[in-house]
Amino acid sequence: MHLGVDSFVAAVTDPTTERLVGPEERMADLLEEIELADRVGLYSFGIGEHHRSEYYDSAPAIILAAAAARTSRIRLGSAVTVLSAADPVRVFQQFATLDLIAKGRIDLVVGRGSFTEAFPLFGLSLGDYDTLFTEKLDLLLQIRDSEQVTWSGRHRPALTGQGVYPRPLQDPLPIWVGVGGSPESFARAGLLGLPLMVAIIGGEPRQFAPLIDLYRRAGAQAGHAPEKLQVGLHVFGFVADSDQVAADTIYPGWHEMFAKISRERGFSPPSRAQFDATSGPNGAFFMGDPDTVAEKLVRISGQLGGVDRISLQMTNPRLAHADLLRGIELLGTEVAPKVASA
């Protein structure tokens, strides 16, 4: 099981000084975080895509290009690319170019995203939420499989044999499908034989076992080899020198982040009790010291029938840069070896 980090490049208020870290400084900090993840041997680093004021990740391909030029081993990818709101031709061109810069270290994870701001921003209708993704994924896979593409659909002008360039170094370019909790999404990924990235942001991870089993059964029935049906998890997490330090460090920013989302969506405000429960042995947050996090990673993987990779999403609007660096260091130098030897 490979371990990595995902970031939404949150705008950060320094918890000690209450100073808002500017976007230029935040980008510099992010690249330092990715370089450290590379040095300590983590397997991957992913950048999300959002179109909101509290995140700086609206153009992930550009961030990943900068990271590719500064790293040598770590795999880099999207977490996730909002394919529904993008042109698959441009997405493929950008990530193929990234793959050349990174010398074959790129993963493209596509999904519909957990926010909807991209739809009105790019003139799209939420009424087409499902058909946009299905159609654009079909086109993206055709582009990956062939330089010249003949294709037509509802949401984009037809292609009549045009070539799409450049081609990536990896053949084929790895394309993962990011999913939430829809059984249809799990089954579709299995039928297509695409690796699966499951976003778990609440509840208990073991509840996803039937959906992951559905994915594997759909893939097997479609004739795909088991090794093609990889499973990854995108989860909230943080590693510190003790369980208490991890929780106390992360909670203020977690509360700020989810209080805002709860107001927008009409949910009840989050509480410390809810946070602590979700950080417990069976909860969705992978929080604690290296032993606690490693044990939970191994146990959850077993509950889900084996997981190929897990990425900890450490974005937090009140997490100091130094604390995040320490968390990345512990994940790479202590958690990853414990997981590998389990």
CSV table of C-alpha atoms in Angstrom, one decimal:
chain,number,residue,atom,x,y,z
A,1,MET,CA,0.0,0.0,0.0
A,2,HIS,CA,1.5,3.3,-1.1
A,3,LEU,CA,1.1,6.5,0.9
A,4,GLY,CA,0.8,10.1,-0.3
A,5,VAL,CA,-0.5,13.6,0.4
A,6,ASP,CA,-3.3,15.5,-1.3
A,7,SER,CA,-3.7,19.3,-1.0
A,8,PHE,CA,-6.4,21.8,-1.9
A,9,VAL,CA,-3.9,24.6,-1.4
A,10,ALA,CA,-6.1,26.3,1.2
A,11,ALA,CA,-5.6,30.0,2.1
A,12,VAL,CA,-4.0,29.9,5.6
A,13,THR,CA,-4.2,32.1,8.6
A,14,ASP,CA,-1.2,31.5,10.8
A,15,PRO,CA,-2.6,30.2,14.0
A,16,THR,CA,0.1,31.9,16.1
A,17,THR,CA,0.1,35.4,14.6
A,18,GLU,CA,-3.4,35.5,13.0
A,19,ARG,CA,-1.6,36.7,9.9
A,20,LEU,CA,-3.2,35.7,6.6
A,21,VAL,CA,-0.6,34.1,4.4
A,22,GLY,CA,-0.7,35.7,1.0
A,23,PRO,CA,-1.1,33.6,-2.2
A,24,GLU,CA,2.5,34.1,-3.3
A,25,GLU,CA,3.8,32.9,0.0
A,26,ARG,CA,1.3,30.0,0.1
A,27,MET,CA,2.4,28.8,-3.3
A,28,ALA,CA,6.1,28.9,-2.2
A,29,ASP,CA,5.2,26.9,1.0
A,30,LEU,CA,3.2,24.4,-1.1
A,31,LEU,CA,6.2,23.7,-3.4
A,32,GLU,CA,8.4,23.2,-0.3
A,33,GLU,CA,5.9,20.7,1.0
A,34,ILE,CA,5.9,18.8,-2.2
A,35,GLU,CA,9.7,18.8,-2.3
A,36,LEU,CA,9.8,17.4,1.3
A,37,ALA,CA,7.3,14.7,0.4
A,38,ASP,CA,9.6,13.7,-2.5
A,39,ARG,CA,12.7,13.6,-0.2
A,40,VAL,CA,11.1,11.5,2.6
A,41,GLY,CA,10.0,8.9,0.1
A,42,LEU,CA,6.3,9.4,-0.1
A,43,TYR,CA,4.7,7.8,-3.2
A,44,SER,CA,2.4,10.6,-4.4
A,45,PHE,CA,1.3,14.2,-4.0
A,46,GLY,CA,-2.1,15.3,-5.5
A,47,ILE,CA,-3.5,18.8,-6.1
A,48,GLY,CA,-7.2,19.4,-6.1
A,49,GLU,CA,-9.3,21.7,-8.2
A,50,HIS,CA,-11.7,24.3,-6.7
A,51,HIS,CA,-13.0,27.6,-7.9
A,52,ARG,CA,-13.6,29.2,-4.5
A,53,SER,CA,-12.0,32.1,-2.7
A,54,GLU,CA,-10.6,29.9,0.1
A,55,TYR,CA,-8.5,27.7,-2.2
A,56,TYR,CA,-5.6,28.5,-4.6
A,57,ASP,CA,-5.9,25.4,-6.7
A,58,SER,CA,-8.1,26.5,-9.7
A,59,ALA,CA,-5.2,25.7,-12.1
A,60,PRO,CA,-3.7,22.4,-10.8
A,61,ALA,CA,-1.8,21.5,-14.0
A,62,ILE,CA,0.3,24.7,-13.6
A,63,ILE,CA,1.1,23.9,-9.9
A,64,LEU,CA,2.0,20.3,-10.8
A,65,ALA,CA,4.3,21.5,-13.6
A,66,ALA,CA,6.3,23.6,-11.1
A,67,ALA,CA,6.3,20.6,-8.7
A,68,ALA,CA,7.5,18.2,-11.5
A,69,ALA,CA,10.5,20.4,-12.2
A,70,ARG,CA,11.5,20.4,-8.5
A,71,THR,CA,11.1,16.7,-7.8
A,72,SER,CA,12.5,13.4,-9.1
A,73,ARG,CA,10.7,10.4,-7.6
A,74,ILE,CA,7.3,11.2,-6.3
A,75,ARG,CA,4.2,10.6,-8.4
A,76,LEU,CA,2.2,13.8,-9.0
A,77,GLY,CA,-1.5,14.0,-9.9
A,78,SER,CA,-4.9,15.7,-9.7
A,79,ALA,CA,-7.2,15.3,-6.7
A,80,VAL,CA,-9.4,15.6,-8.7
A,81,THR,CA,-9.7,17.3,-12.1
A,82,VAL,CA,-13.3,18.4,-12.5
A,83,LEU,CA,-13.7,16.8,-15.9
A,84,SER,CA,-17.4,17.8,-16.1
A,85,ALA,CA,-16.4,21.5,-16.4
A,86,ALA,CA,-13.4,21.0,-18.7
A,87,ASP,CA,-12.6,20.2,-22.3
A,88,PRO,CA,-11.2,16.6,-22.4
A,89,VAL,CA,-8.9,17.6,-25.3
A,90,ARG,CA,-7.2,20.3,-23.2
A,91,VAL,CA,-7.1,18.1,-20.1
A,92,PHE,CA,-5.3,15.4,-22.0
A,93,GLN,CA,-2.9,17.9,-23.6
A,94,GLN,CA,-2.0,19.4,-20.2
A,95,PHE,CA,-1.5,16.1,-18.4
A,96,ALA,CA,0.4,14.6,-21.3
A,97,THR,CA,2.8,17.6,-21.3
A,98,LEU,CA,3.1,17.2,-17.5
A,99,ASP,CA,4.0,13.6,-18.0
A,100,LEU,CA,6.8,14.6,-20.3
A,101,ILE,CA,8.1,17.2,-17.8
A,102,ALA,CA,7.9,14.7,-14.9
A,103,LYS,CA,9.4,11.8,-17.0
A,104,GLY,CA,6.4,9.5,-16.5
A,105,ARG,CA,5.3,10.4,-13.0
A,106,ILE,CA,1.8,11.7,-13.6
A,107,ASP,CA,-1.6,10.3,-12.6
A,108,LEU,CA,-4.8,11.9,-13.9
A,109,VAL,CA,-7.7,11.5,-11.4
A,110,VAL,CA,-11.0,12.8,-12.8
A,111,GLY,CA,-14.3,13.3,-11.1
A,112,ARG,CA,-17.3,15.6,-10.8
A,113,GLY,CA,-16.0,17.4,-7.6
A,114,SER,CA,-17.7,18.0,-4.3
A,115,PHE,CA,-18.5,21.6,-5.0
A,116,THR,CA,-20.6,23.0,-7.9
A,117,GLU,CA,-19.0,26.5,-8.5
A,118,ALA,CA,-17.3,25.3,-11.7
A,119,PHE,CA,-20.7,24.8,-13.5
A,120,PRO,CA,-21.9,28.4,-13.6
A,121,LEU,CA,-18.4,29.7,-14.0
A,122,PHE,CA,-18.0,27.8,-17.3
A,123,GLY,CA,-21.5,28.3,-18.5
A,124,LEU,CA,-22.7,24.7,-17.7
A,125,SER,CA,-26.0,23.5,-16.3
A,126,LEU,CA,-26.2,21.5,-13.1
A,127,GLY,CA,-29.1,19.7,-14.8
A,128,ASP,CA,-26.4,18.0,-17.0
A,129,TYR,CA,-24.4,16.9,-14.0
A,130,ASP,CA,-24.3,13.2,-14.9
A,131,THR,CA,-24.3,13.3,-18.7
A,132,LEU,CA,-21.4,15.9,-18.8
A,133,PHE,CA,-19.1,13.6,-16.9
A,134,THR,CA,-20.1,10.4,-18.7
A,135,GLU,CA,-19.7,11.9,-22.1
A,136,LYS,CA,-16.4,13.7,-21.3
A,137,LEU,CA,-14.9,10.6,-19.7
A,138,ASP,CA,-15.7,8.7,-22.9
A,139,LEU,CA,-14.0,11.3,-25.0
A,140,LEU,CA,-11.0,11.4,-22.7
A,141,LEU,CA,-10.5,7.7,-22.9
A,142,GLN,CA,-10.7,7.7,-26.7
A,143,ILE,CA,-8.1,10.4,-26.8
A,144,ARG,CA,-5.8,8.4,-24.6
A,145,ASP,CA,-6.3,5.3,-26.8
A,146,SER,CA,-5.8,6.9,-30.2
A,147,GLU,CA,-3.9,9.9,-31.6
A,148,GLN,CA,-6.6,10.6,-34.2
A,149,VAL,CA,-10.1,10.8,-32.7
A,150,THR,CA,-13.6,10.5,-34.3
A,151,TRP,CA,-16.2,11.3,-31.8
A,152,SER,CA,-19.5,13.2,-31.3
A,153,GLY,CA,-21.6,14.1,-28.3
A,154,ARG,CA,-24.1,16.6,-26.9
A,155,HIS,CA,-21.8,18.9,-24.9
A,156,ARG,CA,-18.8,19.5,-27.2
A,157,PRO,CA,-18.2,19.9,-30.9
A,158,ALA,CA,-17.5,16.7,-32.8
A,159,LEU,CA,-14.0,15.5,-33.6
A,160,THR,CA,-13.6,14.1,-37.1
A,161,GLY,CA,-10.2,12.5,-37.1
A,162,GLN,CA,-8.1,15.3,-35.7
A,163,GLY,CA,-4.9,14.5,-33.8
A,164,VAL,CA,-4.4,15.3,-30.2
A,165,TYR,CA,-0.8,16.1,-29.1
A,166,PRO,CA,1.6,15.7,-27.4
A,167,ARG,CA,1.4,12.1,-26.4
A,168,PRO,CA,2.5,11.3,-22.8
A,169,LEU,CA,5.6,9.3,-21.9
A,170,GLN,CA,3.5,6.7,-20.1
A,171,ASP,CA,1.5,4.5,-22.5
A,172,PRO,CA,-1.2,4.6,-21.4
A,173,LEU,CA,-1.5,7.6,-19.2
A,174,PRO,CA,-3.0,6.4,-15.9
A,175,ILE,CA,-6.5,7.8,-15.6
A,176,TRP,CA,-8.3,7.2,-12.3
A,177,VAL,CA,-11.9,7.8,-11.5
A,178,GLY,CA,-12.6,9.8,-8.3
A,179,VAL,CA,-15.9,8.7,-6.7
A,180,GLY,CA,-18.0,9.6,-3.6
A,181,GLY,CA,-20.8,7.3,-2.6
A,182,SER,CA,-22.8,6.6,-5.7
A,183,PRO,CA,-23.1,2.9,-6.6
A,184,GLU,CA,-23.4,3.8,-10.3
A,185,SER,CA,-20.0,5.5,-10.2
A,186,PHE,CA,-18.3,2.5,-8.6
A,187,ALA,CA,-19.9,0.1,-11.2
A,188,ARG,CA,-19.0,2.4,-14.1
A,189,ALA,CA,-15.3,2.5,-13.1
A,190,GLY,CA,-15.3,-1.3,-12.8
A,191,LEU,CA,-16.9,-1.8,-16.2
A,192,LEU,CA,-14.4,0.5,-17.8
A,193,GLY,CA,-11.5,-1.2,-16.0
A,194,LEU,CA,-10.2,2.1,-14.6
A,195,PRO,CA,-8.5,2.4,-11.2
A,196,LEU,CA,-10.8,3.9,-8.5
A,197,MET,CA,-10.1,6.8,-6.0
A,198,VAL,CA,-12.6,6.8,-3.2
A,199,ALA,CA,-13.1,10.1,-1.4
A,200,ILE,CA,-14.1,9.3,2.2
A,201,ILE,CA,-14.8,12.5,4.2
A,202,GLY,CA,-17.2,11.2,6.9
A,203,GLY,CA,-18.8,8.2,8.4
A,204,GLU,CA,-16.8,4.9,8.7
A,205,PRO,CA,-14.5,3.7,5.9
A,206,ARG,CA,-15.6,0.1,6.4
A,207,GLN,CA,-19.1,1.2,5.1
A,208,PHE,CA,-17.5,1.5,1.7
A,209,ALA,CA,-16.7,-2.2,1.5
A,210,PRO,CA,-19.9,-3.2,-0.4
A,211,LEU,CA,-19.3,-0.4,-3.0
A,212,ILE,CA,-15.7,-1.4,-3.5
A,213,ASP,CA,-16.8,-5.0,-3.9
A,214,LEU,CA,-19.4,-3.9,-6.5
A,215,TYR,CA,-16.5,-2.1,-8.4
A,216,ARG,CA,-14.4,-5.3,-8.4
A,217,ARG,CA,-17.3,-7.5,-9.4
A,218,ALA,CA,-18.3,-5.2,-12.3
A,219,GLY,CA,-14.7,-5.1,-13.4
A,220,ALA,CA,-14.3,-8.9,-13.3
A,221,GLN,CA,-17.6,-9.4,-15.2
A,222,ALA,CA,-16.4,-7.0,-17.9
A,223,GLY,CA,-13.3,-9.2,-18.3
A,224,HIS,CA,-10.7,-6.9,-16.7
A,225,ALA,CA,-7.7,-8.4,-14.9
A,226,PRO,CA,-7.7,-7.9,-11.1
A,227,GLU,CA,-4.4,-6.0,-11.3
A,228,LYS,CA,-6.1,-3.3,-13.4
A,229,LEU,CA,-8.8,-2.8,-10.7
A,230,GLN,CA,-6.7,-0.7,-8.3
A,231,VAL,CA,-8.3,1.0,-5.3
A,232,GLY,CA,-7.1,4.2,-3.7
A,233,LEU,CA,-8.5,6.3,-0.8
A,234,HIS,CA,-8.6,10.1,-0.4
A,235,VAL,CA,-9.0,10.8,3.3
A,236,PHE,CA,-8.6,13.6,5.8
A,237,GLY,CA,-5.6,13.0,8.0
A,238,PHE,CA,-2.6,14.4,9.9
A,239,VAL,CA,0.4,13.0,11.7
A,240,ALA,CA,2.0,14.6,14.8
A,241,ASP,CA,4.2,13.5,17.7
A,242,SER,CA,1.2,12.4,19.7
A,243,ASP,CA,-2.5,11.8,19.2
A,244,GLN,CA,-3.5,14.8,21.3
A,245,VAL,CA,-1.2,17.2,19.4
A,246,ALA,CA,-2.5,15.9,16.1
A,247,ALA,CA,-6.1,16.5,17.1
A,248,ASP,CA,-5.5,19.9,18.8
A,249,THR,CA,-3.5,21.1,15.8
A,250,ILE,CA,-6.0,20.3,13.2
A,251,TYR,CA,-9.3,21.0,14.9
A,252,PRO,CA,-9.5,24.8,14.7
A,253,GLY,CA,-9.0,24.8,11.0
A,254,TRP,CA,-11.3,21.8,10.5
A,255,HIS,CA,-14.0,23.6,12.5
A,256,GLU,CA,-13.6,26.8,10.4
A,257,MET,CA,-13.7,24.9,7.1
A,258,PHE,CA,-16.7,22.8,7.9
A,259,ALA,CA,-18.7,25.5,9.7
A,260,LYS,CA,-18.6,27.5,6.4
A,261,ILE,CA,-19.7,24.5,4.3
A,262,SER,CA,-22.4,23.7,6.9
A,263,ARG,CA,-23.8,27.2,6.6
A,264,GLU,CA,-23.8,27.1,2.8
A,265,ARG,CA,-25.6,23.7,2.7
A,266,GLY,CA,-28.0,24.2,5.7
A,267,PHE,CA,-26.3,21.6,7.9
A,268,SER,CA,-25.9,21.7,11.7
A,269,PRO,CA,-22.6,23.3,12.7
A,270,PRO,CA,-19.8,20.9,13.4
A,271,SER,CA,-18.6,20.2,17.0
A,272,ARG,CA,-15.5,19.0,18.7
A,273,ALA,CA,-17.4,15.8,19.8
A,274,GLN,CA,-18.1,15.1,16.1
A,275,PHE,CA,-14.5,15.7,15.2
A,276,ASP,CA,-13.2,13.4,18.0
A,277,ALA,CA,-15.6,10.6,17.0
A,278,THR,CA,-14.6,10.8,13.4
A,279,SER,CA,-11.0,10.7,14.4
A,280,GLY,CA,-11.5,7.6,16.5
A,281,PRO,CA,-10.5,4.0,15.6
A,282,ASN,CA,-13.4,3.4,13.1
A,283,GLY,CA,-13.9,7.0,11.9
A,284,ALA,CA,-13.0,8.5,8.5
A,285,PHE,CA,-10.1,10.8,9.8
A,286,PHE,CA,-6.6,9.3,9.9
A,287,MET,CA,-5.3,11.4,12.8
A,288,GLY,CA,-2.7,10.7,15.4
A,289,ASP,CA,0.9,9.8,16.1
A,290,PRO,CA,2.8,7.5,13.6
A,291,ASP,CA,1.7,4.3,15.4
A,292,THR,CA,-1.9,5.2,15.5
A,293,VAL,CA,-2.1,6.3,11.9
A,294,ALA,CA,-0.1,3.3,10.6
A,295,GLU,CA,-2.3,0.8,12.5
A,296,LYS,CA,-5.5,2.4,11.2
A,297,LEU,CA,-4.3,2.5,7.6
A,298,VAL,CA,-3.5,-1.2,7.7
A,299,ARG,CA,-6.7,-2.2,9.4
A,300,ILE,CA,-8.9,-0.1,7.1
A,301,SER,CA,-7.2,-1.6,4.1
A,302,GLY,CA,-8.0,-5.1,5.3
A,303,GLN,CA,-11.6,-4.1,5.9
A,304,LEU,CA,-11.9,-3.0,2.3
A,305,GLY,CA,-10.3,-6.1,0.8
A,306,GLY,CA,-6.9,-4.5,0.2
A,307,VAL,CA,-6.1,-0.9,-0.9
A,308,ASP,CA,-3.4,0.0,-3.3
A,309,ARG,CA,-2.8,3.6,-2.1
A,310,ILE,CA,-4.1,6.1,0.5
A,311,SER,CA,-3.6,9.9,0.2
A,312,LEU,CA,-4.0,12.0,3.3
A,313,GLN,CA,-5.6,15.4,2.6
A,314,MET,CA,-3.9,17.8,5.0
A,315,THR,CA,-5.4,21.1,3.7
A,316,ASN,CA,-6.4,23.2,6.7
A,317,PRO,CA,-7.0,27.0,6.8
A,318,ARG,CA,-5.3,27.3,10.3
A,319,LEU,CA,-2.4,24.9,9.9
A,320,ALA,CA,1.0,26.4,10.3
A,321,HIS,CA,3.5,25.6,7.5
A,322,ALA,CA,6.0,24.2,10.0
A,323,ASP,CA,3.4,21.8,11.4
A,324,LEU,CA,2.4,20.6,8.0
A,325,LEU,CA,6.1,20.0,7.1
A,326,ARG,CA,6.4,18.0,10.3
A,327,GLY,CA,3.3,16.0,9.4
A,328,ILE,CA,4.7,15.2,5.9
A,329,GLU,CA,8.0,14.2,7.4
A,330,LEU,CA,6.4,11.8,9.9
A,331,LEU,CA,4.2,10.3,7.3
A,332,GLY,CA,7.2,9.5,5.0
A,333,THR,CA,9.8,8.5,7.6
A,334,GLU,CA,7.7,6.7,10.2
A,335,VAL,CA,4.2,5.9,9.0
A,336,ALA,CA,5.2,4.5,5.6
A,337,PRO,CA,7.8,2.1,6.8
A,338,LYS,CA,5.4,0.8,9.5
A,339,VAL,CA,2.7,0.2,6.9
A,340,ALA,CA,5.2,-1.5,4.5
A,341,SER,CA,6.3,-3.9,7.2
A,342,ALA,CA,2.8,-4.8,8.5
